[in-house]
CSV table of C-alpha atoms in Angstrom, one decimal:
chain,number,residue,atom,x,y,z
A,1,UNK,CA,25.2,19.2,12.8
A,2,UNK,CA,25.9,17.6,9.4
A,3,UNK,CA,26.5,14.0,10.6
A,4,UNK,CA,28.5,12.1,8.0
A,5,UNK,CA,29.2,13.8,4.6
A,6,UNK,CA,30.8,12.2,1.5
A,7,UNK,CA,32.3,13.9,-1.5
A,8,UNK,CA,31.9,13.6,-4.4
A,9,UNK,CA,28.4,12.2,-4.7
A,10,UNK,CA,28.9,11.0,-8.3
A,11,UNK,CA,32.0,10.3,-10.3
A,12,UNK,CA,32.8,8.6,-13.7
A,13,UNK,CA,36.3,7.3,-14.2
A,14,UNK,CA,38.1,5.5,-17.0
A,15,UNK,CA,39.8,2.2,-16.3
A,16,UNK,CA,43.2,2.9,-14.8
A,17,UNK,CA,42.5,6.4,-13.4
A,18,UNK,CA,42.8,7.1,-9.7
A,19,UNK,CA,40.5,9.0,-7.3
A,20,UNK,CA,39.9,9.6,-3.7
A,21,UNK,CA,36.6,9.7,-1.8
A,22,UNK,CA,36.4,11.9,1.2
A,23,UNK,CA,34.3,11.1,4.3
A,24,UNK,CA,33.9,13.6,7.1
A,25,UNK,CA,32.0,13.3,10.4
A,26,UNK,CA,31.3,15.9,13.0
A,27,UNK,CA,30.1,13.6,15.8
A,28,UNK,CA,33.6,13.0,17.3
A,29,UNK,CA,33.3,9.2,16.6
A,30,UNK,CA,36.3,7.1,16.9
A,31,UNK,CA,35.2,4.4,14.4
A,32,UNK,CA,34.8,4.9,10.7
A,33,UNK,CA,34.1,2.5,7.9
A,34,UNK,CA,33.9,2.3,4.1
A,35,UNK,CA,31.3,0.0,2.6
A,36,UNK,CA,30.4,-0.8,-1.0
A,37,UNK,CA,26.9,-1.7,-2.1
A,38,UNK,CA,26.2,-3.8,-5.1
A,39,UNK,CA,22.8,-5.2,-6.3
A,40,UNK,CA,22.0,-8.4,-4.4
A,41,UNK,CA,25.2,-8.3,-2.4
A,42,UNK,CA,24.2,-6.1,0.5
A,43,UNK,CA,26.8,-3.9,2.2
A,44,UNK,CA,30.3,-5.2,2.2
A,45,UNK,CA,33.1,-3.7,4.4
A,46,UNK,CA,36.1,-2.5,2.5
A,47,UNK,CA,38.3,-1.0,5.3
A,48,UNK,CA,37.7,0.5,8.7
A,49,UNK,CA,39.4,2.6,11.3
A,50,UNK,CA,39.4,2.4,15.0
A,51,UNK,CA,41.0,5.8,15.5
A,52,UNK,CA,43.2,8.5,14.1
A,53,UNK,CA,46.2,7.1,12.3
A,54,UNK,CA,44.9,3.5,12.3
A,55,UNK,CA,43.2,1.5,9.5
A,56,UNK,CA,42.4,-2.2,9.0
A,57,UNK,CA,41.1,-4.4,6.2
A,58,UNK,CA,37.5,-5.5,5.9
A,59,UNK,CA,35.9,-8.1,3.8
A,60,UNK,CA,36.8,-6.8,0.3
A,61,UNK,CA,39.9,-4.6,0.6
A,62,UNK,CA,41.7,-5.4,-2.6
A,63,UNK,CA,42.2,-2.5,-5.0
A,64,UNK,CA,41.5,0.1,-2.3
A,65,UNK,CA,43.6,2.1,0.1
A,66,UNK,CA,42.5,4.3,3.1
A,67,UNK,CA,43.9,6.9,5.4
A,68,UNK,CA,42.8,8.5,8.6
A,69,UNK,CA,45.1,11.4,9.3
A,70,UNK,CA,42.5,13.3,11.2
A,71,UNK,CA,39.9,11.9,13.5
A,72,UNK,CA,37.0,13.4,11.6
A,73,UNK,CA,38.1,12.3,8.1
A,74,UNK,CA,38.4,8.9,6.4
A,75,UNK,CA,39.7,8.8,2.9
A,76,UNK,CA,39.1,5.9,0.4
A,77,UNK,CA,41.5,5.8,-2.6
A,78,UNK,CA,41.4,3.9,-5.8
A,79,UNK,CA,44.9,3.8,-7.4
A,80,UNK,CA,44.0,2.2,-10.6
A,81,UNK,CA,40.2,2.0,-11.1
A,82,UNK,CA,38.7,-1.2,-12.7
A,83,UNK,CA,35.1,-1.7,-14.0
A,84,UNK,CA,34.6,-4.2,-11.1
A,85,UNK,CA,34.8,-1.2,-8.8
A,86,UNK,CA,31.7,0.3,-10.2
A,87,UNK,CA,29.5,0.6,-7.1
A,88,UNK,CA,27.9,2.8,-4.6
A,89,UNK,CA,30.2,3.6,-1.7
A,90,UNK,CA,29.0,4.4,1.8
A,91,UNK,CA,31.0,5.8,4.6
A,92,UNK,CA,29.8,5.3,8.2
A,93,UNK,CA,30.9,6.2,11.7
A,94,UNK,CA,30.0,5.0,15.2
A,95,UNK,CA,30.7,5.7,18.8
A,96,UNK,CA,31.5,2.1,19.5
A,97,UNK,CA,32.8,-0.5,17.0
A,98,UNK,CA,30.0,-1.5,14.7
A,99,UNK,CA,27.3,-0.2,17.1
A,100,UNK,CA,24.7,2.2,15.8
A,101,UNK,CA,26.3,3.1,12.5
A,102,UNK,CA,25.6,6.5,11.0
A,103,UNK,CA,25.9,6.5,7.2
A,104,UNK,CA,26.8,9.1,4.7
A,105,UNK,CA,24.6,9.8,1.6
A,106,UNK,CA,26.7,7.6,-0.6
A,107,UNK,CA,29.0,8.1,-3.6
A,108,UNK,CA,28.1,6.5,-6.9
A,109,UNK,CA,31.2,5.6,-8.9
A,110,UNK,CA,31.2,4.3,-12.4
A,111,UNK,CA,34.3,3.0,-14.0
A,112,UNK,CA,34.2,2.7,-17.8
B,1,UNK,CA,33.3,-16.6,11.6
B,2,UNK,CA,29.8,-15.2,11.4
B,3,UNK,CA,27.5,-15.9,8.4
B,4,UNK,CA,24.2,-14.0,8.2
B,5,UNK,CA,21.4,-15.1,5.9
B,6,UNK,CA,18.3,-13.1,5.3
B,7,UNK,CA,15.0,-14.1,3.9
B,8,UNK,CA,13.0,-13.3,1.8
B,9,UNK,CA,14.8,-11.2,-0.7
B,10,UNK,CA,11.6,-9.5,-1.8
B,11,UNK,CA,8.3,-9.1,0.0
B,12,UNK,CA,5.1,-7.5,-1.1
B,13,UNK,CA,2.2,-6.8,1.3
B,14,UNK,CA,-1.0,-4.9,1.3
B,15,UNK,CA,-1.2,-1.7,3.2
B,16,UNK,CA,-2.2,-2.4,6.7
B,17,UNK,CA,-0.9,-6.0,6.7
B,18,UNK,CA,2.1,-7.2,8.7
B,19,UNK,CA,5.5,-7.9,7.3
B,20,UNK,CA,8.1,-10.3,8.7
B,21,UNK,CA,11.7,-10.6,7.7
B,22,UNK,CA,13.9,-13.3,9.1
B,23,UNK,CA,17.7,-13.6,9.5
B,24,UNK,CA,19.8,-16.5,10.7
B,25,UNK,CA,23.3,-16.3,12.1
B,26,UNK,CA,25.9,-19.0,12.6
B,27,UNK,CA,28.1,-17.8,15.5
B,28,UNK,CA,26.4,-18.5,18.8
B,29,UNK,CA,28.7,-15.9,20.5
B,30,UNK,CA,27.1,-13.1,18.5
B,31,UNK,CA,25.3,-10.7,20.8
B,32,UNK,CA,24.2,-7.7,18.9
B,33,UNK,CA,21.6,-7.7,16.1
B,34,UNK,CA,20.7,-4.4,14.4
B,35,UNK,CA,18.3,-3.7,11.6
B,36,UNK,CA,18.8,-0.9,9.0
B,37,UNK,CA,16.3,0.6,6.6
B,38,UNK,CA,17.4,2.0,3.2
B,39,UNK,CA,14.9,3.9,1.1
B,40,UNK,CA,15.5,4.2,-2.6
B,41,UNK,CA,18.5,6.3,-3.3
B,42,UNK,CA,19.1,7.1,0.4
B,43,UNK,CA,21.5,6.1,3.0
B,44,UNK,CA,20.9,3.1,5.4
B,45,UNK,CA,19.5,4.1,8.7
B,46,UNK,CA,19.3,2.1,12.0
B,47,UNK,CA,15.7,1.5,12.9
B,48,UNK,CA,16.0,-0.9,15.8
B,49,UNK,CA,18.6,-3.2,17.4
B,50,UNK,CA,18.6,-5.8,20.1
B,51,UNK,CA,21.2,-7.4,22.3
B,52,UNK,CA,21.3,-11.1,23.2
B,53,UNK,CA,20.2,-10.6,26.8
B,54,UNK,CA,16.8,-9.5,25.5
B,55,UNK,CA,14.2,-11.7,23.6
B,56,UNK,CA,12.1,-8.9,22.1
B,57,UNK,CA,12.2,-5.2,21.6
B,58,UNK,CA,9.5,-3.0,20.3
B,59,UNK,CA,9.3,0.5,19.0
B,60,UNK,CA,5.8,1.6,17.9
B,61,UNK,CA,5.0,-0.5,14.8
B,62,UNK,CA,8.4,-2.2,14.6
B,63,UNK,CA,9.6,-5.1,16.7
B,64,UNK,CA,12.5,-7.4,16.7
B,65,UNK,CA,12.5,-10.9,18.2
B,66,UNK,CA,15.5,-13.0,18.9
B,67,UNK,CA,15.7,-16.8,19.3
B,68,UNK,CA,19.2,-17.6,20.6
B,69,UNK,CA,18.6,-21.3,20.6
B,70,UNK,CA,17.7,-21.4,16.9
B,71,UNK,CA,20.1,-18.6,16.1
B,72,UNK,CA,17.6,-16.5,14.3
B,73,UNK,CA,16.1,-13.0,14.7
B,74,UNK,CA,13.2,-11.4,12.9
B,75,UNK,CA,11.9,-7.9,12.1
B,76,UNK,CA,8.2,-7.4,12.4
B,77,UNK,CA,6.4,-4.4,11.0
B,78,UNK,CA,2.7,-4.1,11.8
B,79,UNK,CA,0.0,-2.0,10.1
B,80,UNK,CA,2.3,-1.4,7.2
B,81,UNK,CA,2.2,1.9,5.4
B,82,UNK,CA,3.5,2.9,1.9
B,83,UNK,CA,6.4,4.8,3.6
B,84,UNK,CA,7.6,1.4,5.0
B,85,UNK,CA,8.6,0.5,1.4
B,86,UNK,CA,12.4,0.1,1.4
B,87,UNK,CA,15.2,-2.4,1.6
B,88,UNK,CA,15.9,-3.7,5.1
B,89,UNK,CA,19.2,-5.1,6.2
B,90,UNK,CA,20.0,-7.2,9.2
B,91,UNK,CA,23.4,-7.8,10.8
B,92,UNK,CA,25.0,-9.7,13.6
B,93,UNK,CA,28.2,-9.3,15.6
B,94,UNK,CA,29.9,-9.5,18.9
B,95,UNK,CA,29.3,-6.0,20.2
B,96,UNK,CA,32.4,-4.0,20.9
B,97,UNK,CA,34.8,-6.6,19.5
B,98,UNK,CA,36.8,-5.7,16.5
B,99,UNK,CA,36.6,-7.9,13.4
B,100,UNK,CA,39.6,-10.1,13.2
B,101,UNK,CA,40.6,-13.4,11.5
B,102,UNK,CA,42.1,-14.4,14.9
B,103,UNK,CA,38.9,-14.0,16.9
B,104,UNK,CA,36.6,-15.0,14.1
B,105,UNK,CA,34.4,-11.9,14.8
B,106,UNK,CA,33.0,-10.4,11.7
B,107,UNK,CA,30.3,-7.9,11.1
B,108,UNK,CA,28.4,-8.9,8.0
B,109,UNK,CA,25.1,-7.4,6.8
B,110,UNK,CA,22.5,-9.7,5.3
B,111,UNK,CA,21.8,-9.3,1.6
B,112,UNK,CA,18.7,-7.3,2.2
B,113,UNK,CA,14.9,-7.6,1.8
B,114,UNK,CA,13.1,-5.3,-0.6
B,115,UNK,CA,9.7,-4.6,1.0
B,116,UNK,CA,6.9,-3.1,-1.1
B,117,UNK,CA,3.7,-2.0,0.6
B,118,UNK,CA,0.9,-1.8,-1.9
B,119,UNK,CA,-1.6,0.9,-1.2
């Protein structure tokens, strides 16, 4: 039982490049989330999903896109990376919406 | 919508002493208040949560108290140990309700408290 896994763990991008972060969970959770964590800012919700094929915007969605083609996977995409997107990204999942979140290990992204 | 404020931002205590972290919330309809612990370089993990129909919940050395009238809730750690050193985050929401600009429900974490337990 791996829980929530994220890939990659680390990535360095140049401004304007694109990339995708993959989140996978094996707990059969309906709800999945992408957060970013910046010093002094806590955890801010980027996008979330309430089930396969559905996504919705969170607090800071600009510059990101997401997809949930399979229940167990939630992808976060950056189409044209900017230095302001340098952050640690956490994926999470839960059985009920925003209740007892299980987090992945995080992905550290640096945009030069 | 909900606004969660957390204090203090940093806290240092001697090993064995108690630590208290307080959060305030703005939406009186919020009914679910979790606390997450994040050790350095690790993922956040839920350590305790409380619903609005309960005033206090305890789990070994950790307790959470809720004052609905004053709209604040607190995390209490007794007999602190070095392994309690971490960043602690609070949050508040209307449990089971999706975040929506129409309903005004949002799930915001506090900005975190960095707790250091000095041996």
